[in-house]
Short mmCIF file of C-alpha atoms and ligand atoms in Angstrom, two decimals:
data_model
loop_
_atom_site.label_atom_id
_atom_site.label_comp_id
_atom_site.label_asym_id
_atom_site.label_seq_id
_atom_site.Cartn_x
_atom_site.Cartn_y
_atom_site.Cartn_z
CA MET O 173 0.00 0.00 0.00
CA ARG O 174 1.32 3.43 -0.91
CA PHE O 175 0.08 6.36 1.15
CA ARG O 176 -0.54 9.64 -0.62
CA LEU O 177 -0.05 12.30 2.04
CA VAL O 178 -1.21 15.90 2.24
CA LEU O 179 0.62 17.90 4.92
CA VAL O 180 -1.28 20.88 6.34
CA GLY O 181 1.09 22.96 8.43
CA PHE O 182 4.78 22.69 7.52
CA GLY O 183 6.39 23.93 10.72
CA ASN O 184 8.77 22.17 13.10
CA VAL O 185 6.81 18.94 13.57
CA ALA O 186 5.87 18.41 9.92
CA GLN O 187 9.46 19.10 8.84
CA ALA O 188 10.70 16.61 11.44
CA LEU O 189 8.33 14.00 9.99
CA ALA O 190 9.52 14.89 6.48
CA LYS O 191 13.15 14.36 7.53
CA ILE O 192 12.33 10.99 9.09
CA LEU O 193 10.43 9.93 5.96
CA VAL O 194 13.36 10.93 3.72
CA GLN O 195 16.03 9.32 5.94
CA LYS O 196 14.10 6.11 6.53
CA ARG O 197 12.49 5.61 3.12
CA LYS O 198 14.38 2.39 2.37
CA TYR O 199 14.14 1.08 5.93
CA LEU O 200 10.38 1.68 6.07
CA SER O 201 9.87 0.06 2.71
CA ARG O 202 12.03 -2.98 3.48
CA ASN O 203 10.83 -3.63 7.02
CA PHE O 204 7.24 -2.38 7.02
CA ASN O 205 6.33 -2.32 3.36
CA LEU O 206 5.47 1.34 3.92
CA GLU O 207 5.61 3.36 0.71
CA TYR O 208 4.51 6.96 0.54
CA LYS O 209 4.41 10.01 -1.59
CA VAL O 210 3.65 13.52 -0.42
CA VAL O 211 1.29 15.03 -2.99
CA ALA O 212 0.52 18.39 -1.36
CA ILE O 213 1.70 20.74 1.37
CA ALA O 214 -0.13 23.84 2.67
CA ASP O 215 1.36 26.31 5.10
CA THR O 216 0.21 29.89 5.70
CA VAL O 217 3.52 31.70 5.28
CA LYS O 218 5.70 29.14 3.46
CA GLY O 219 3.07 28.70 0.76
CA SER O 220 1.27 25.74 -0.72
CA VAL O 221 2.31 23.29 -3.41
CA MET O 222 0.51 20.34 -4.98
CA ILE O 223 1.67 17.77 -7.53
CA GLU O 224 -0.36 14.58 -7.73
CA ARG O 225 2.58 12.50 -9.01
CA GLY O 226 4.45 13.42 -5.80
CA LEU O 227 6.70 16.14 -4.41
CA ASP O 228 10.40 15.75 -3.72
CA LEU O 229 10.49 16.06 0.09
CA GLY O 230 14.27 16.54 0.24
CA ARG O 231 14.00 19.50 -2.16
CA LEU O 232 11.13 20.99 -0.15
CA LEU O 233 13.14 20.76 3.07
CA SER O 234 16.10 22.50 1.40
CA LEU O 235 13.84 25.27 0.06
CA VAL O 236 12.39 25.92 3.52
CA ARG O 237 15.85 25.85 5.08
CA GLU O 238 17.37 28.20 2.51
CA LYS O 239 14.47 30.48 1.59
CA GLY O 240 11.83 29.95 4.27
CA SER O 241 9.32 29.33 1.49
CA LEU O 242 8.03 26.60 -0.82
CA ASN O 243 7.18 29.04 -3.59
CA ASP O 244 10.22 28.31 -5.77
CA TYR O 245 9.25 24.65 -6.18
CA ARG O 246 8.85 24.18 -9.93
CA GLY O 247 5.89 22.59 -11.68
CA ALA O 248 3.49 22.60 -8.73
CA VAL O 249 -0.04 23.93 -8.46
CA ARG O 250 0.41 26.84 -6.07
CA GLY O 251 -1.64 29.22 -4.00
CA LEU O 252 -4.49 26.94 -2.90
CA SER O 253 -5.77 27.46 0.64
CA SER O 254 -5.39 24.56 3.04
CA VAL O 255 -9.10 23.69 2.81
CA GLU O 256 -9.18 23.88 -1.01
CA MET O 257 -6.11 21.69 -1.10
CA ILE O 258 -7.65 19.02 1.15
CA LYS O 259 -10.76 19.01 -1.05
CA ARG O 260 -8.90 18.92 -4.37
CA THR O 261 -6.00 16.59 -3.70
CA GLU O 262 -6.21 12.88 -4.34
CA ALA O 263 -4.36 12.17 -1.09
CA ASP O 264 -5.61 9.46 1.22
CA VAL O 265 -4.09 10.73 4.51
CA LEU O 266 -4.11 14.23 6.00
CA VAL O 267 -1.15 15.01 8.28
CA GLU O 268 -2.48 17.95 10.35
CA THR O 269 0.10 19.95 12.32
CA THR O 270 -1.19 23.50 12.52
CA TRP O 271 -1.07 25.37 15.83
CA THR O 272 -2.97 24.19 18.88
CA ASN O 273 -5.94 26.45 19.58
CA LEU O 274 -7.77 25.48 22.78
CA LYS O 275 -10.54 28.06 22.32
CA ASP O 276 -12.29 26.75 19.21
CA GLY O 277 -9.85 24.20 17.74
CA GLU O 278 -9.40 26.16 14.50
CA PRO O 279 -8.00 25.95 11.90
CA GLY O 280 -7.25 22.29 12.67
CA LEU O 281 -10.86 21.37 13.40
CA THR O 282 -12.01 22.46 9.94
CA HIS O 283 -9.04 20.74 8.30
CA ILE O 284 -9.78 17.44 10.04
CA LYS O 285 -13.54 17.55 9.37
CA THR O 286 -12.97 18.45 5.72
CA ALA O 287 -10.49 15.60 5.31
CA LEU O 288 -12.77 12.99 6.94
CA ASN O 289 -15.74 14.22 4.89
CA HIS O 290 -13.64 13.79 1.74
CA GLY O 291 -12.63 10.24 2.64
CA LEU O 292 -9.11 10.87 3.98
CA HIS O 293 -7.63 9.26 7.09
CA VAL O 294 -6.18 11.79 9.54
CA VAL O 295 -3.04 11.73 11.68
CA THR O 296 -2.39 14.78 13.85
CA THR O 297 -0.32 16.22 16.68
CA ASN O 298 -2.75 19.13 17.10
CA LYS O 299 -4.29 18.99 20.59
CA GLY O 300 -7.02 21.60 19.97
CA PRO O 301 -9.46 19.63 17.81
CA ILE O 302 -8.97 16.38 19.74
CA ALA O 303 -9.36 17.98 23.19
CA LEU O 304 -12.43 19.99 22.16
CA ALA O 305 -14.22 17.71 19.70
CA TYR O 306 -13.02 14.12 20.15
CA TYR O 307 -16.50 12.58 20.04
CA GLU O 308 -17.66 14.53 17.04
CA LEU O 309 -14.47 13.73 15.10
CA ALA O 310 -14.27 10.07 16.16
CA SER O 311 -17.90 9.49 15.17
CA LEU O 312 -17.41 11.30 11.84
CA ALA O 313 -14.36 9.09 11.19
CA ARG O 314 -16.40 5.96 11.99
CA GLN O 315 -19.28 7.10 9.83
CA LYS O 316 -16.92 7.74 6.92
CA GLY O 317 -14.99 4.51 7.47
CA ARG O 318 -11.72 6.39 8.03
CA GLN O 319 -9.22 6.51 10.90
CA LEU O 320 -8.34 9.41 13.16
CA ARG O 321 -5.00 8.94 14.93
CA PHE O 322 -3.43 11.41 17.36
CA GLU O 323 -0.57 9.72 19.24
CA GLY O 324 1.52 12.92 19.27
CA THR O 325 -1.11 15.02 21.05
CA VAL O 326 -0.10 13.56 24.43
CA LEU O 327 3.57 13.07 25.37
CA SER O 328 4.67 13.55 21.76
CA GLY O 329 6.47 10.42 20.53
CA THR O 330 6.30 8.61 23.87
CA PRO O 331 3.62 6.07 22.96
CA VAL O 332 0.95 6.65 25.60
CA ILE O 333 -2.15 6.24 23.49
CA SER O 334 -1.01 3.11 21.68
CA LEU O 335 0.23 1.68 24.99
CA ALA O 336 -3.37 1.81 26.20
CA THR O 337 -5.16 0.86 22.97
CA ASP O 338 -2.73 -1.78 21.67
CA ALA O 339 -0.33 -3.10 24.30
CA LEU O 340 -2.96 -3.01 27.08
CA ALA O 341 -5.87 -4.02 24.83
CA GLY O 342 -8.46 -5.99 26.78
CA SER O 343 -7.83 -4.17 30.04
CA GLU O 344 -10.22 -1.48 31.20
CA ILE O 345 -8.58 1.67 32.45
CA ASN O 346 -9.84 2.65 35.89
CA SER O 347 -7.72 5.75 36.31
CA ILE O 348 -4.92 7.74 34.72
CA ARG O 349 -2.33 9.84 36.57
CA GLY O 350 0.56 11.67 35.07
CA ILE O 351 2.91 14.55 34.54
CA LEU O 352 1.80 15.80 31.15
CA ASN O 353 3.69 19.06 30.70
CA GLY O 354 7.47 19.35 30.38
CA THR O 355 7.70 23.12 30.88
CA THR O 356 6.02 23.16 34.28
CA ASN O 357 7.89 20.05 35.38
CA TYR O 358 11.17 21.73 34.41
CA ILE O 359 10.22 24.89 36.36
CA LEU O 360 9.25 22.87 39.46
CA THR O 361 12.49 20.86 39.24
CA GLU O 362 14.54 24.08 39.09
CA MET O 363 12.55 25.55 42.00
CA GLU O 364 13.39 22.46 44.02
CA ALA O 365 17.05 23.27 43.34
CA GLY O 366 16.50 26.69 44.95
CA ARG O 367 15.43 29.02 42.14
CA SER O 368 12.44 31.33 42.37
CA TYR O 369 9.45 30.78 40.07
CA ASN O 370 10.47 33.77 37.90
CA GLN O 371 14.11 32.64 37.63
CA ALA O 372 13.04 29.12 36.68
CA LEU O 373 10.52 30.43 34.13
CA ARG O 374 13.18 32.65 32.51
CA MET O 375 15.54 29.65 32.28
CA ALA O 376 12.78 27.60 30.64
CA GLN O 377 12.19 30.41 28.13
CA LYS O 378 15.92 30.72 27.38
CA LEU O 379 16.16 26.99 26.68
CA GLY O 380 13.11 27.11 24.40
CA TYR O 381 10.93 24.99 26.72
CA ALA O 382 8.53 27.85 27.52
CA GLU O 383 6.86 30.31 25.14
CA SER O 384 7.29 34.07 25.64
CA ASP O 385 3.62 33.91 26.73
CA PRO O 386 3.84 30.86 29.02
CA SER O 387 0.20 30.90 30.14
CA ALA O 388 -0.87 27.71 28.30
CA ASP O 389 1.71 25.80 30.34
CA VAL O 390 1.88 27.55 33.71
CA GLU O 391 -1.91 27.97 33.97
CA ALA O 392 -2.16 24.25 33.14
CA TRP O 393 -4.29 24.57 29.99
CA ASP O 394 -1.91 22.30 28.06
CA PRO O 395 -1.99 19.39 30.54
CA ALA O 396 -5.75 19.93 30.98
CA ALA O 397 -6.19 19.45 27.22
CA LYS O 398 -4.05 16.31 27.34
CA ILE O 399 -5.91 14.71 30.26
CA THR O 400 -9.20 15.51 28.47
CA ILE O 401 -7.90 13.65 25.40
CA LEU O 402 -6.83 10.64 27.49
CA ALA O 403 -10.06 10.54 29.52
CA ASN O 404 -12.29 10.72 26.45
CA ALA O 405 -10.30 8.52 24.09
CA LEU O 406 -9.18 5.85 26.57
CA MET O 407 -11.81 5.83 29.34
CA ASP O 408 -14.83 6.70 27.22
CA GLY O 409 -15.33 9.89 29.25
CA LYS O 410 -17.59 12.67 28.04
CA LEU O 411 -15.46 15.45 29.43
CA LYS O 412 -15.26 19.00 28.20
CA LEU O 413 -11.96 20.82 28.62
CA SER O 414 -13.79 23.53 30.60
CA GLU O 415 -14.89 20.90 33.16
CA VAL O 416 -11.33 19.90 34.11
CA ARG O 417 -10.42 21.29 37.52
CA ARG O 418 -7.29 23.27 36.80
CA GLU O 419 -4.73 24.97 39.02
CA GLY O 420 -1.44 26.29 37.66
CA ILE O 421 1.98 26.59 39.27
CA ALA O 422 2.51 30.40 39.34
CA GLY O 423 1.46 30.64 43.00
CA ILE O 424 4.05 28.10 44.23
CA THR O 425 6.82 29.74 46.27
CA PRO O 426 10.35 28.61 47.19
CA GLY O 427 8.98 28.37 50.76
CA ASP O 428 6.35 25.83 49.59
CA MET O 429 9.12 23.79 47.94
CA ARG O 430 11.29 23.88 51.08
CA ASP O 431 8.34 22.97 53.30
CA ALA O 432 7.45 20.00 51.05
CA GLY O 433 11.13 18.92 50.96
CA SER O 434 11.40 19.02 54.76
CA ARG O 435 8.49 16.54 54.91
CA GLY O 436 10.12 14.21 52.35
CA ARG O 437 7.75 15.34 49.59
CA ARG O 438 8.03 16.90 46.14
CA ILE O 439 5.58 19.29 44.51
CA LYS O 440 4.51 18.13 41.04
CA LEU O 441 1.74 19.25 38.69
CA ILE O 442 -0.36 16.10 38.52
CA ALA O 443 -3.04 15.40 35.91
CA LYS O 444 -5.65 12.77 36.80
CA ALA O 445 -8.72 11.18 35.25
CA PHE O 446 -10.81 8.97 37.51
CA TRP O 447 -14.31 7.65 38.17
CA ASP O 448 -16.43 9.62 40.62
CA LYS O 449 -20.06 8.60 41.28
CA GLY O 450 -20.38 6.90 37.92
CA GLU O 451 -18.80 9.75 35.94
CA ILE O 452 -15.30 10.38 34.62
CA LYS O 453 -13.77 13.47 36.17
CA ALA O 454 -10.38 15.08 35.57
CA GLN O 455 -8.13 17.59 37.23
CA VAL O 456 -4.66 19.14 36.93
CA VAL O 457 -3.46 20.37 40.30
CA PRO O 458 -0.06 20.73 42.05
CA GLU O 459 0.33 17.91 44.60
CA ARG O 460 2.86 17.10 47.31
CA LEU O 461 3.98 13.59 46.41
CA PRO O 462 5.76 11.21 48.78
CA GLU O 463 9.14 9.71 47.81
CA ASP O 464 7.62 6.31 47.04
CA ASP O 465 5.40 7.77 44.32
CA LEU O 466 7.04 7.08 40.94
CA LEU O 467 5.88 10.48 39.63
CA SER O 468 7.92 12.27 42.32
CA HIS O 469 11.06 11.04 40.52
CA VAL O 470 10.08 12.29 37.05
CA SER O 471 12.22 15.41 36.69
CA GLY O 472 13.05 18.16 34.22
CA VAL O 473 11.26 18.05 30.88
CA LEU O 474 10.43 14.35 31.20
CA ASN O 475 6.78 13.35 31.35
CA SER O 476 5.05 10.23 32.56
CA VAL O 477 1.67 8.50 32.57
CA ILE O 478 0.49 5.72 34.89
CA PHE O 479 -2.52 3.61 33.91
CA SER O 480 -4.37 1.67 36.56
CA THR O 481 -6.46 -1.08 34.95
CA ASP O 482 -9.01 -3.67 36.08
CA VAL O 483 -6.60 -6.55 35.52
CA GLN O 484 -3.25 -5.05 36.48
CA PRO O 485 -2.29 -2.31 38.91
CA ASP O 486 -0.07 0.55 37.84
CA ILE O 487 1.56 0.40 34.40
CA ALA O 488 3.82 3.38 33.77
CA ILE O 489 5.57 4.97 30.84
CA ILE O 490 8.17 7.76 31.03
CA GLY O 491 9.64 9.77 28.17
CA PRO O 492 9.95 13.10 26.45
CA GLY O 493 6.71 15.08 26.45
CA ALA O 494 7.59 17.47 23.65
CA GLY O 495 10.10 18.24 20.92
CA PRO O 496 9.53 18.35 17.17
CA ASP O 497 11.55 15.19 16.45
CA SER O 498 9.56 13.25 19.01
CA ALA O 499 6.25 14.58 17.64
CA GLY O 500 7.41 13.85 14.08
CA TYR O 501 8.06 10.27 15.15
CA ALA O 502 4.54 10.10 16.67
CA LEU O 503 3.14 10.88 13.22
CA LEU O 504 5.26 8.10 11.71
CA SER O 505 3.98 5.67 14.36
CA ASP O 506 0.40 6.69 13.48
CA LEU O 507 1.10 6.09 9.78
CA LEU O 508 2.52 2.66 10.56
CA ALA O 509 -0.52 1.85 12.72
CA LEU O 510 -2.76 2.94 9.86
CA LYS O 511 -0.80 0.70 7.52
CA ARG O 512 -1.13 -2.29 9.90
CA THR O 513 -4.88 -1.84 10.43
CA PRO O 514 -6.25 -0.16 7.30
CA ASN O 515 -9.76 -1.53 7.84
CA GLU O 516 -10.03 -0.75 11.56
CA ARG O 517 -12.56 1.95 12.38
N1 NAP F 694 6.75 21.15 18.71
C1 NAP F 694 6.46 20.19 19.59
O1 NAP F 694 7.29 19.79 20.39
C2 NAP F 694 5.09 19.55 19.61
C3 NAP F 694 4.91 18.34 20.32
C4 NAP F 694 3.64 17.74 20.31
C5 NAP F 694 2.59 18.36 19.64
N2 NAP F 694 2.81 19.56 18.99
C6 NAP F 694 1.69 20.18 18.27
O2 NAP F 694 1.93 19.97 16.88
C7 NAP F 694 1.45 21.10 16.12
C8 NAP F 694 2.58 21.66 15.28
O3 NAP F 694 3.63 22.11 16.14
P1 NAP F 694 4.91 22.84 15.52
O4 NAP F 694 5.91 22.91 16.61
O5 NAP F 694 5.27 22.21 14.22
O6 NAP F 694 4.30 24.30 15.27
P2 NAP F 694 4.80 25.35 14.19
O7 NAP F 694 6.26 25.20 13.94
O8 NAP F 694 4.25 26.67 14.61
O9 NAP F 694 4.04 24.86 12.86
C9 NAP F 694 2.70 25.08 12.60
C10 NAP F 694 2.60 25.49 11.16
O10 NAP F 694 1.24 25.51 10.75
C11 NAP F 694 1.07 26.63 9.92
N3 NAP F 694 -0.32 27.03 9.87
C12 NAP F 694 -1.05 27.71 10.78
N4 NAP F 694 -2.32 27.88 10.32
C13 NAP F 694 -2.38 27.28 9.11
C14 NAP F 694 -3.41 27.12 8.15
N5 NAP F 694 -4.63 27.59 8.32
N6 NAP F 694 -3.10 26.45 6.99
C15 NAP F 694 -1.86 25.98 6.78
N7 NAP F 694 -0.85 26.11 7.68
C16 NAP F 694 -1.09 26.74 8.82
C17 NAP F 694 1.95 27.69 10.57
O11 NAP F 694 2.22 28.73 9.70
P3 NAP F 694 2.48 30.18 10.36
O12 NAP F 694 3.65 30.05 11.27
O13 NAP F 694 2.75 31.02 9.21
O14 NAP F 694 1.20 30.55 11.07
C18 NAP F 694 3.20 26.89 10.92
O15 NAP F 694 4.12 26.82 9.87
C19 NAP F 694 0.89 22.09 17.16
O16 NAP F 694 -0.50 21.91 17.24
C20 NAP F 694 1.57 21.68 18.45
O17 NAP F 694 0.82 21.99 19.60
C21 NAP F 694 4.03 20.15 18.94
#
C-alpha cells in the first residue's frame, strides 16, 4: 500500500516527519512495506504546493531551510488554501500539524472535518481539535470509514495512546495519573534546586521549553487538554476541557518547595482522570507527592503516565513530552498503525 499524504502545516513537527520519511524511506519500505508520496503541502507563510505525481520532500526541506518558502518549487499547483487543497487533492491521509488552539480548535478542526468528509484518514499532533471535539471527530471518522489517529497530542512520541489501545488491549482503564507538561515540570524541578518561580521560568524560556507567553503551560491549559484527550479517548469519558479542575503553578513559592522537601515530599503538577459517582472526572493540580510515588522522581522536561487497569495495577511509561523530532516520530507511528490496520474503524 502506498500512502498519498497531504501535509497541512509545515512547521517544526511536519518538517521533522519529512526528515524521518526521507532518511528512513528504504528502511520503512524494506521492514514495514510502507511506501509513501507527499502530494501536497499547505502552510500559511511558506506557501502551498501540490503535484499529484508526488513532491520531492528533500527538495522541499532545502527550500524551507534556505528560503523559508516553498514558492520556488517548480511545476506545482500553487496558492491553494489549506481547505481547497484538502478538497482537491487525491491524497488518502491528511497530516495535520497547525497550531494548537484550545478556544475553538481552529484551523485544525475544519481541516480534520474536511479531510474525513472527503474520505481521507487523519493523523495529527494538534491537541485543539482532539481535546475539544473528540466525540464529534471520532464518530465522523467511523461514519466515513476512516481513521483518526493522534498519538503525538499527548507526550509527543512517547507512545501513551497506543500503549493503552494496543499493548494493554483488553484491560479497562480505571484511572490515569501523570505529569503531562514538560515546561512546568522543568520549572518545578529548578525551584526544588533553589530558584524562584520567575528565575526558573526565565531559564525555561531561554532553553526554548517555555513560550514568551507561558500561560498555556503555567496555567495548566496544556496538561488539561491532554488529560481531556486521554479521559475521552481511553476511558470513554464525556469530558469537556472547561470541566477539568485546573490549578497552575505560578502561585508556588520557594517556601512551599522547602516545606514540602522538609516533609520528604516533592511538589509536582499532577493530571488525573478517575471515576467519581459513575462519571469520569479530571483535574490538573499541584500535589505534594511522597518519595515512594514514581511520579515524584520524574524530573526536568520528562513526562510520565500511569494507567491503573481492572486486571493489572499501575503500568507506567516515562519519556519526552515534547520536541519536534519526538512529535514527528509520533506521526510516523500513526502512519505505521494505519498501515497495519487499514480496515479498523
Ligand atoms: N513542537 C512540539 O514539540 C510539539 C509536540 C507535540 C505536539 N505539537 C503540536 O503539533 C502542532 C505543530 O507544532 P509545531 O511545533 O510544528 O508548530 P509550528 O512550527 O508553529 O508549525 C505550525 C505550522 O502551521 C502553519 N499554519 C497555521 N495555520 C495554518 C493554516 N490555516 N493552513 C496551513 N498552515 C497553517 C503555521 O504557519 P504560520 O507560522 O505562518 O502561522 C506553521 O508553519 C501544534 O498543534 C503543536 O501543539 C508540537
